Coordinates of C-alpha atoms and ligand atoms in Angstrom, one line a residue:
M1 CA 5.4 11.4 23.8
K2 CA 2.1 11.1 21.9
K3 CA 1.4 7.8 23.8
N4 CA 1.8 9.6 27.2
V5 CA -0.6 12.3 26.2
A6 CA -3.1 9.7 25.0
S7 CA -2.8 7.7 28.3
I8 CA -3.1 10.9 30.4
C9 CA -6.3 11.8 28.5
C10 CA -7.7 8.3 28.9
V11 CA -7.1 8.4 32.7
A12 CA -8.6 11.9 32.9
F13 CA -11.7 10.8 31.0
T14 CA -12.1 7.7 33.1
S15 CA -11.8 9.7 36.3
L16 CA -14.3 12.2 35.1
L17 CA -16.7 9.4 34.1
L18 CA -16.3 7.8 37.5
A19 CA -16.8 11.1 39.2
C20 CA -20.0 11.7 37.2
L21 CA -21.3 8.2 38.0
C22 CA -20.6 8.6 41.7
A23 CA -22.2 12.1 41.6
R24 CA -25.3 10.6 39.9
A25 CA -25.4 7.9 42.5
Q26 CA -25.3 10.4 45.3
A27 CA -27.6 12.9 43.5
P28 CA -31.1 11.7 44.5
V29 CA -30.1 11.4 48.1
A30 CA -28.4 14.8 48.6
A31 CA -30.8 16.8 46.5
E32 CA -34.2 15.5 47.9
T33 CA -36.3 18.1 49.8
P34 CA -38.7 16.9 52.6
A35 CA -41.6 17.6 50.2
Q36 CA -40.0 15.5 47.5
R37 CA -39.4 12.7 50.1
D38 CA -43.0 12.9 51.3
A39 CA -44.1 12.6 47.6
R40 CA -41.8 9.6 47.1
M41 CA -43.3 8.0 50.2
A42 CA -46.9 8.8 49.4
W43 CA -48.2 5.5 48.1
W44 CA -46.4 3.7 51.0
R45 CA -47.8 6.0 53.6
E46 CA -51.3 5.8 52.3
A47 CA -51.1 2.0 51.9
R48 CA -50.9 1.3 55.7
F49 CA -51.1 -2.5 55.4
G50 CA -48.9 -4.9 53.6
M51 CA -48.1 -8.7 53.3
F52 CA -44.7 -9.9 54.4
V53 CA -43.6 -13.3 52.9
H54 CA -40.8 -15.4 54.4
W55 CA -40.1 -18.1 51.9
G56 CA -36.9 -20.1 51.4
L57 CA -35.2 -23.5 51.8
Y58 CA -36.3 -23.6 55.4
A59 CA -39.8 -24.3 54.2
V60 CA -38.6 -27.8 53.2
P61 CA -38.0 -29.2 56.8
A62 CA -41.1 -27.1 57.8
G63 CA -39.9 -26.6 61.3
E64 CA -38.8 -30.2 62.1
W65 CA -35.3 -31.6 62.5
K66 CA -34.0 -34.6 64.5
G67 CA -36.9 -34.5 66.9
R68 CA -37.1 -30.7 67.2
T69 CA -40.3 -29.0 66.0
D70 CA -39.5 -25.4 66.8
L71 CA -37.5 -24.4 63.8
A72 CA -38.1 -22.0 60.8
E73 CA -35.9 -19.5 58.9
W74 CA -33.2 -19.7 61.6
F75 CA -32.8 -23.4 61.0
M76 CA -29.1 -23.2 60.2
D77 CA -28.2 -21.3 63.3
A78 CA -30.5 -23.2 65.6
T79 CA -29.3 -26.6 64.5
G80 CA -25.6 -25.9 63.6
I81 CA -26.1 -27.9 60.4
S82 CA -23.3 -27.6 57.9
R83 CA -23.7 -25.4 54.8
E84 CA -23.3 -28.5 52.6
E85 CA -25.9 -30.5 54.5
Y86 CA -28.4 -27.6 54.6
A87 CA -27.9 -26.9 50.9
K88 CA -29.2 -30.4 50.2
F89 CA -32.7 -29.1 51.0
A90 CA -32.5 -27.2 47.6
A91 CA -32.9 -30.6 45.8
Q92 CA -36.3 -31.0 47.6
F93 CA -37.6 -27.4 47.0
N94 CA -40.1 -27.8 44.3
P95 CA -43.1 -25.5 44.8
V96 CA -45.3 -27.0 42.1
K97 CA -48.4 -25.5 43.7
Y98 CA -47.0 -21.9 43.6
D99 CA -49.6 -19.6 42.1
P100 CA -48.5 -16.0 42.3
D101 CA -51.9 -14.7 41.3
E102 CA -53.5 -16.7 44.2
W103 CA -51.0 -15.2 46.7
V104 CA -51.9 -11.8 45.3
R105 CA -55.6 -12.6 45.6
I106 CA -55.1 -13.5 49.2
A107 CA -53.3 -10.3 49.9
K108 CA -55.8 -8.1 48.1
N109 CA -58.7 -9.9 49.7
A110 CA -57.1 -9.1 53.1
G111 CA -57.0 -5.4 52.2
M112 CA -53.2 -5.4 51.9
K113 CA -51.8 -2.8 49.4
Y114 CA -48.2 -4.2 49.0
I115 CA -46.2 -7.4 49.3
V116 CA -42.6 -7.7 50.5
I117 CA -41.0 -11.1 49.9
T118 CA -37.7 -12.6 51.0
A119 CA -35.5 -12.5 47.9
K120 CA -32.5 -13.7 50.1
H121 CA -32.7 -14.5 53.8
H122 CA -29.8 -15.2 56.1
E123 CA -29.5 -18.7 54.6
G124 CA -28.0 -17.0 51.6
F125 CA -30.3 -18.8 49.1
A126 CA -31.5 -16.6 46.3
M127 CA -35.1 -17.0 45.2
W128 CA -34.3 -15.7 41.7
D129 CA -31.9 -16.4 38.8
T130 CA -29.1 -14.2 40.0
K131 CA -25.6 -13.9 38.6
G132 CA -24.4 -13.0 42.1
T133 CA -24.4 -16.7 43.3
D134 CA -25.2 -20.1 41.8
Y135 CA -26.9 -20.9 45.2
N136 CA -30.2 -20.0 43.7
I137 CA -33.6 -21.4 42.9
V138 CA -33.0 -21.7 39.2
Q139 CA -29.6 -23.5 39.4
R140 CA -30.1 -25.6 42.5
T141 CA -33.8 -26.8 42.6
P142 CA -36.0 -29.1 40.5
Y143 CA -38.3 -26.2 40.2
A144 CA -35.6 -24.2 38.3
K145 CA -37.6 -21.0 37.9
D146 CA -37.6 -17.6 39.4
V147 CA -40.5 -16.9 41.8
L148 CA -40.0 -13.2 42.3
K149 CA -40.7 -11.7 38.9
P150 CA -44.0 -13.6 38.5
L151 CA -45.1 -12.4 41.9
A152 CA -44.1 -8.8 41.1
E153 CA -46.1 -9.0 37.8
A154 CA -49.1 -10.6 39.5
A155 CA -49.1 -7.9 42.2
R156 CA -49.0 -5.1 39.6
R157 CA -51.8 -6.7 37.6
A158 CA -53.9 -6.5 40.7
G159 CA -52.9 -2.9 41.6
L160 CA -50.6 -3.9 44.5
H161 CA -47.1 -2.6 45.1
F162 CA -44.1 -5.1 45.2
G163 CA -41.0 -5.1 47.5
T164 CA -38.2 -7.4 48.3
Y165 CA -36.5 -8.4 51.6
Y166 CA -32.7 -8.8 51.4
S167 CA -30.4 -10.0 54.2
I168 CA -27.0 -8.4 54.4
M169 CA -25.8 -11.3 56.6
D170 CA -25.2 -14.4 54.5
W171 CA -24.7 -17.7 56.3
H172 CA -23.7 -19.5 53.1
D173 CA -21.3 -17.0 51.6
P174 CA -17.5 -17.9 52.0
S175 CA -16.8 -14.3 53.0
Q176 CA -18.4 -14.8 56.3
S177 CA -18.0 -17.2 59.3
P178 CA -19.3 -17.3 62.9
A179 CA -18.1 -14.3 64.9
Q180 CA -18.2 -16.1 68.2
P181 CA -16.7 -19.5 69.2
G182 CA -19.4 -22.0 69.8
K183 CA -21.9 -20.0 67.8
H184 CA -23.2 -21.7 64.7
Y185 CA -23.7 -18.8 62.3
N186 CA -25.1 -15.6 63.8
P187 CA -23.6 -13.1 64.0
T188 CA -21.1 -13.5 61.2
K189 CA -17.7 -12.0 61.0
M190 CA -16.4 -10.8 57.6
D191 CA -13.1 -11.7 56.1
P192 CA -11.7 -8.2 55.7
A193 CA -10.1 -9.3 52.4
R194 CA -13.5 -10.3 51.0
K195 CA -15.7 -7.5 52.2
R196 CA -15.5 -5.3 49.2
A197 CA -16.1 -8.2 46.8
Y198 CA -19.1 -9.3 48.9
I199 CA -20.6 -5.7 48.8
E200 CA -20.1 -5.8 45.0
E201 CA -21.9 -9.2 44.9
M202 CA -24.8 -7.6 46.9
K203 CA -24.9 -4.7 44.5
T204 CA -25.1 -7.1 41.6
E205 CA -28.0 -8.9 43.2
L206 CA -29.8 -5.8 44.3
A207 CA -29.5 -4.2 40.9
E208 CA -31.0 -7.4 39.4
L209 CA -34.0 -7.1 41.8
I210 CA -34.4 -3.5 40.8
H211 CA -34.1 -4.1 37.0
E212 CA -35.9 -7.4 36.8
T213 CA -38.7 -7.2 39.4
H214 CA -38.9 -3.3 39.5
T215 CA -39.0 -3.7 43.3
E216 CA -40.4 -0.6 44.9
V217 CA -39.2 -1.4 48.4
L218 CA -35.9 -2.8 49.6
W219 CA -36.4 -4.3 53.0
F220 CA -32.9 -4.9 54.4
D221 CA -32.3 -7.1 57.4
G222 CA -29.4 -9.0 59.0
E223 CA -27.4 -5.8 59.4
W224 CA -26.5 -6.0 63.1
M225 CA -22.9 -7.5 62.6
D226 CA -19.9 -5.4 63.6
W227 CA -18.5 -5.5 60.0
W228 CA -21.5 -3.7 58.6
T229 CA -21.4 0.0 59.3
N230 CA -23.7 3.0 58.8
A231 CA -21.1 4.3 56.3
D232 CA -21.6 1.1 54.3
G233 CA -25.3 1.6 54.5
R234 CA -25.1 5.2 53.3
E235 CA -23.0 4.1 50.3
L236 CA -25.4 1.3 49.5
Y237 CA -28.5 3.5 50.0
A238 CA -27.0 6.2 47.6
Y239 CA -26.1 3.5 45.0
L240 CA -29.6 2.0 45.1
R241 CA -31.4 5.3 44.9
G242 CA -29.1 6.3 42.0
L243 CA -30.4 3.2 40.2
A244 CA -34.0 3.8 41.2
P245 CA -34.7 7.3 42.5
N246 CA -38.3 6.4 43.7
L247 CA -37.1 3.3 45.6
I248 CA -38.1 3.1 49.3
I249 CA -35.5 1.6 51.6
N250 CA -35.9 0.7 55.3
N251 CA -33.5 1.7 58.1
R252 CA -31.9 -1.7 58.3
V253 CA -29.7 -0.7 55.3
G254 CA -27.6 1.1 57.9
N255 CA -26.7 -0.2 61.3
S256 CA -28.1 2.1 63.9
R257 CA -31.5 0.8 64.8
N258 CA -32.6 0.3 68.4
G259 CA -33.0 -3.5 68.3
L260 CA -36.5 -4.7 67.8
M261 CA -37.9 -1.3 68.8
G262 CA -36.8 -0.6 65.3
M263 CA -36.2 3.1 65.3
D264 CA -32.8 4.8 64.7
K265 CA -30.7 5.5 67.8
G266 CA -29.1 8.4 66.1
E267 CA -28.4 9.6 62.6
G268 CA -29.7 6.6 60.8
V269 CA -29.9 5.6 57.1
G270 CA -33.0 4.7 55.2
D271 CA -36.6 5.9 54.8
F272 CA -38.5 4.2 57.5
G273 CA -38.1 2.6 61.0
T274 CA -38.8 -1.0 61.5
P275 CA -40.4 -2.0 64.9
E276 CA -40.5 -5.8 64.9
Q277 CA -43.2 -7.9 66.7
N278 CA -44.2 -4.7 68.7
I279 CA -46.2 -1.6 68.3
P280 CA -44.7 1.6 69.7
A281 CA -46.6 3.2 72.6
Q282 CA -47.0 6.4 70.7
G283 CA -46.3 7.7 67.2
F284 CA -43.2 9.8 66.2
G285 CA -44.8 12.9 64.7
P286 CA -45.0 14.1 61.1
G287 CA -42.4 13.0 58.6
V288 CA -41.2 10.1 60.7
Y289 CA -42.1 6.9 58.7
W290 CA -42.2 3.6 60.4
E291 CA -43.7 0.1 59.9
T292 CA -44.3 -2.6 62.4
C293 CA -43.6 -6.1 61.0
M294 CA -45.2 -9.0 62.7
T295 CA -45.8 -12.8 62.4
L296 CA -49.3 -14.1 62.0
N297 CA -48.4 -17.1 64.2
D298 CA -45.1 -17.4 66.0
H299 CA -42.7 -18.0 63.1
W300 CA -41.7 -16.1 60.1
G301 CA -40.8 -19.1 58.0
Y302 CA -43.2 -22.0 57.6
N303 CA -43.5 -24.3 60.7
Q304 CA -46.0 -27.1 60.3
H305 CA -46.6 -27.3 64.0
D306 CA -47.2 -23.6 64.7
N307 CA -51.0 -23.1 65.1
H308 CA -50.7 -20.2 67.4
W309 CA -52.5 -17.8 65.1
K310 CA -53.5 -14.2 65.9
S311 CA -57.3 -13.7 65.7
P312 CA -58.9 -11.3 63.2
E313 CA -59.7 -9.2 66.2
V314 CA -56.0 -8.9 67.2
V315 CA -54.9 -8.2 63.6
I316 CA -57.6 -5.5 63.0
R317 CA -57.0 -3.8 66.3
N318 CA -53.2 -3.9 65.7
L319 CA -53.8 -2.3 62.3
V320 CA -56.0 0.4 63.8
D321 CA -53.5 1.0 66.7
I322 CA -50.6 1.3 64.3
S323 CA -52.6 3.6 61.9
S324 CA -53.6 5.8 64.8
K325 CA -49.9 6.4 65.5
G326 CA -49.0 7.0 61.8
G327 CA -47.4 3.7 61.0
N328 CA -47.7 0.8 58.6
Y329 CA -48.4 -2.8 59.4
L330 CA -46.4 -5.5 57.5
L331 CA -48.0 -8.8 58.5
N332 CA -46.2 -12.0 57.6
V333 CA -47.2 -15.3 56.0
G334 CA -44.8 -18.3 55.7
P335 CA -45.6 -20.4 52.6
T336 CA -45.0 -24.1 52.4
A337 CA -42.3 -25.8 50.3
E338 CA -45.1 -26.7 47.8
G339 CA -45.9 -23.0 47.4
T340 CA -49.1 -22.6 49.3
I341 CA -50.0 -20.1 52.0
P342 CA -51.3 -22.0 55.1
A343 CA -55.1 -22.2 55.2
P344 CA -55.5 -20.7 58.7
A345 CA -53.6 -17.6 57.5
V346 CA -55.9 -17.3 54.5
T347 CA -59.0 -17.5 56.7
I348 CA -57.8 -14.9 59.2
L349 CA -56.7 -12.5 56.4
G350 CA -60.1 -13.0 54.7
E351 CA -61.9 -11.9 57.9
V352 CA -59.6 -8.8 58.2
G353 CA -60.4 -8.0 54.6
K354 CA -64.1 -8.1 55.3
W355 CA -63.7 -5.5 58.0
L356 CA -61.5 -3.3 55.7
N357 CA -64.1 -3.6 52.9
V358 CA -66.5 -1.7 55.1
N359 CA -64.1 0.5 57.1
G360 CA -61.0 1.0 55.0
E361 CA -61.8 4.7 54.6
A362 CA -60.8 5.0 58.3
I363 CA -57.4 3.3 57.6
Y364 CA -56.0 4.0 54.1
A365 CA -54.4 7.4 53.5
T366 CA -55.3 8.5 57.1
A367 CA -53.2 10.6 59.4
P368 CA -52.7 9.9 63.1
T369 CA -55.1 10.8 65.9
P370 CA -55.6 14.5 66.4
F371 CA -56.3 13.9 70.1
A372 CA -53.9 13.6 73.0
G373 CA -54.0 10.8 75.4
D374 CA -56.1 8.4 73.5
H375 CA -53.3 5.8 73.4
G376 CA -52.7 5.9 77.1
H377 CA -50.6 7.9 79.6
W378 CA -47.4 7.8 81.5
E379 CA -47.4 7.1 85.3
A380 CA -44.6 8.0 87.5
D381 CA -42.9 5.3 89.6
A382 CA -41.5 7.1 92.6
K383 CA -38.4 5.1 93.3
A384 CA -36.8 4.9 96.8
D385 CA -33.5 5.8 95.2
G386 CA -35.0 9.0 94.0
K387 CA -34.5 8.0 90.4
D388 CA -38.1 8.4 89.4
K389 CA -39.1 6.1 86.6
R390 CA -42.3 6.2 84.6
H391 CA -44.2 3.5 82.9
W392 CA -46.8 3.6 80.1
I393 CA -50.4 2.8 80.9
P394 CA -52.1 2.0 77.6
R395 CA -55.8 2.5 77.1
W396 CA -57.7 0.1 74.9
D397 CA -61.3 1.4 74.6
W398 CA -60.8 3.3 71.4
R399 CA -58.4 4.8 68.9
A400 CA -58.6 7.6 66.4
T401 CA -57.4 8.2 62.8
S402 CA -58.0 11.3 60.7
K403 CA -58.3 12.9 57.3
P404 CA -58.9 16.6 56.5
G405 CA -62.4 17.4 57.8
K406 CA -62.9 14.1 59.5
V407 CA -61.9 12.1 62.6
Y408 CA -62.6 8.4 62.8
V409 CA -63.1 7.1 66.3
H410 CA -62.5 3.4 66.4
L411 CA -64.7 2.0 69.2
F412 CA -63.2 -1.3 70.5
E413 CA -65.3 -1.3 73.6
W414 CA -69.0 -0.3 73.3
P415 CA -69.6 2.5 75.8
G416 CA -73.4 2.0 75.8
K417 CA -75.8 4.8 74.9
T418 CA -73.4 7.7 75.3
L419 CA -69.8 8.1 74.3
R420 CA -68.0 11.0 76.1
I421 CA -64.6 11.9 74.8
D422 CA -62.2 14.8 75.1
V423 CA -61.9 16.2 71.6
G424 CA -59.6 19.1 72.6
A425 CA -59.8 21.9 70.1
V426 CA -61.6 19.8 67.4
K427 CA -65.0 21.3 66.5
V428 CA -67.6 18.7 65.6
K429 CA -70.2 19.4 62.9
A430 CA -71.8 16.0 62.5
A431 CA -71.5 12.4 63.7
T432 CA -72.4 9.1 61.9
L433 CA -71.3 5.4 62.0
L434 CA -69.1 4.4 59.0
A435 CA -70.7 0.9 58.8
D436 CA -74.3 2.4 58.7
P437 CA -75.3 2.2 55.1
K438 CA -77.8 5.0 55.7
H439 CA -75.2 7.1 57.5
A440 CA -78.0 8.2 59.8
P441 CA -76.9 11.4 61.8
L442 CA -76.2 10.8 65.5
K443 CA -77.3 13.2 68.2
F444 CA -74.3 14.9 70.0
V445 CA -73.5 17.8 72.3
Q446 CA -70.2 19.5 72.4
D447 CA -69.3 21.6 75.4
G448 CA -65.8 23.0 74.9
K449 CA -63.5 20.0 74.6
T450 CA -66.1 17.5 75.9
L451 CA -68.1 15.7 73.3
D452 CA -71.1 13.5 74.1
V453 CA -72.5 11.3 71.3
Q454 CA -75.7 9.3 71.5
L455 CA -75.0 5.8 70.2
P456 CA -77.3 2.8 69.3
D457 CA -77.6 0.1 71.9
K458 CA -75.3 -2.3 70.1
P459 CA -72.1 -1.9 68.1
L460 CA -72.3 -2.4 64.3
D461 CA -69.1 -4.5 64.5
P462 CA -67.9 -6.3 67.6
I463 CA -64.2 -5.8 66.8
D464 CA -64.3 -2.1 65.9
T465 CA -67.3 0.1 65.1
V466 CA -66.1 3.4 63.5
L467 CA -67.7 6.7 64.5
V468 CA -67.1 9.4 61.9
L469 CA -66.9 13.0 63.2
D470 CA -67.2 15.7 60.5
T471 CA -65.1 18.5 61.8
A472 CA -65.4 22.3 61.2
K473 CA -62.6 23.8 59.2
Ligands
FHN501 O1 -33.5 -12.7 61.8 C1 -34.6 -12.1 61.1 C2 -35.8 -12.9 61.2 O2 -35.6 -14.2 60.6 C3 -37.0 -12.3 60.4 O3 -36.6 -12.1 59.0 C4 -37.3 -10.9 61.1 C5 -38.4 -10.2 60.3 O4 -37.9 -9.1 59.7 N1 -36.0 -10.1 61.1 C6 -34.9 -10.7 61.7 C7 -35.0 -10.7 63.2 O5 -35.1 -9.4 63.7

C-alpha cells in the first residue's frame, strides 16, 4: 500500500513539475504586451543594418565542381553528391586565417550594428562543438575549434549584437530524405518515426547556441517542407523564448511566409518578416518588424568566380529605401575556407561605412517616412477582361526617414537650386544639410503642404545628400 501511495505522489510531483516547466516555456510568449515586445525589439529596430555571414563546408569547393562554377551553399542539392562524399570536405576545412576581431572590425567599419552567422545551414554541418551531432567543426575538421563563440565575444567587445542562423531542413540528418523522386535533397521529407527525436536534437543544438554564444537573434531558415508546421514553430518559439526571454526570432521558425516576399500569409510565428533579395514596395506600418536579407554579389556562400558585386551606391540606397519603409537590411558576406572575407566585399562595405559615418543619424533609430507617395504610386491597368489590375511605379529621386522633430530627406537625384516637395501636414521650422559641418541654414518657403528649399549648386554626396528639416511640434 505504502509503495502505491509513494508512486502516486512521485507521478503527481513529476506531472506538476512538467506542467510548471511547460507553463514557464509558454509564459514569455503569452504574457508579452505590445509595449514589452517593442522594448524587446528596440535594439534591433534601431540597428537598421546588419552583416549576414554564410560560412560552411561549401566554402571548400568555393563554387567549383566537375567543371561547374556556379555553386555555393546549395552544393549538395545542385550536384546530387552523396552525403558521404560531401562530408569529405570537412577534412579540408581549416580556416587558419580566421580572425573574428577582423570580421567584427569589417562589420563595424561598414556601420553594421549586428552580425548573424550560419551556425548550421541545410548541409547539416554544425559550426560549433555541439552534442546534437558529431558532424561538426570540432570533431570533423583539422581546425577542430568552435568559430561561433569567438565571433560572439568579439562582436560584444566591439559593441555589436550577435545572432545565429539555423536551418530546420538538414540534408545530412538520417531523419530526412528527398521528398520528390529525382530531386537530390530539397525539399526533404521526414521519417515520421524520427520527427520528435529530430526536434529534440534541434532543441539541444539551439539551447547550446543560446547558452554558449548568448545569441540574441535566432534566424531560422529551411522551414518550407510539408513536415514542418506552424504548430511546430509555435512550440519551438515558446521553448526558445522560455530559455531566453529577450531572444528575437524571425518568422521562418513557423511555416507561413509568402515565399521570398518574406512576410506572413496569415497568423504567422516569430518576431519579424524576412523579405529575401527584394525590398517591399512600401512599409507595413507601426509594430510590423521586417528585415530584407540580400547577397552582396550573387551567392550567399563563397563562390570564387562571382565578382558581380553591388556598388556602394546600390547598397547605400537600398539601406535608405529599406529604412524609409521601417525595415532592417541584413547584407551578406561569404567567407573563404581559409576564414577571410573577400577583399571586394571589404572595400564596398568600407565605402558604405564612410557614408554612414557622416549620415548615420538619418538611418539609425529612425522611423519611416512621414510623407505619402515618396516611394512611388500605383497605376491602374485597365484590362479588357474588366479585371482591373494595378502596378507599382516606384520613384527614385528621394526617400525620407524621421525622428521626433526631424525629417531627413535623402536626395538621390540633385534637383538643382530648388527642391519642391509635398510635405503634407508637416510644419517646417528650419532646413540644413546633414553633411555640412557648419550646418548653415537653408532658405525655404512653405505654402501649405508645398515646401520649396533653396539648395547649393552641387550635392555634398553624389550617392545621397541628406536634407534635414526641423519640424514644428
Ligand atoms: O536556401 C537558403 C539560402 O541558401 C540562403 O541561406 C537564403 C538566405 O537566407 N535562404 C534560403 C533561400 O531562401
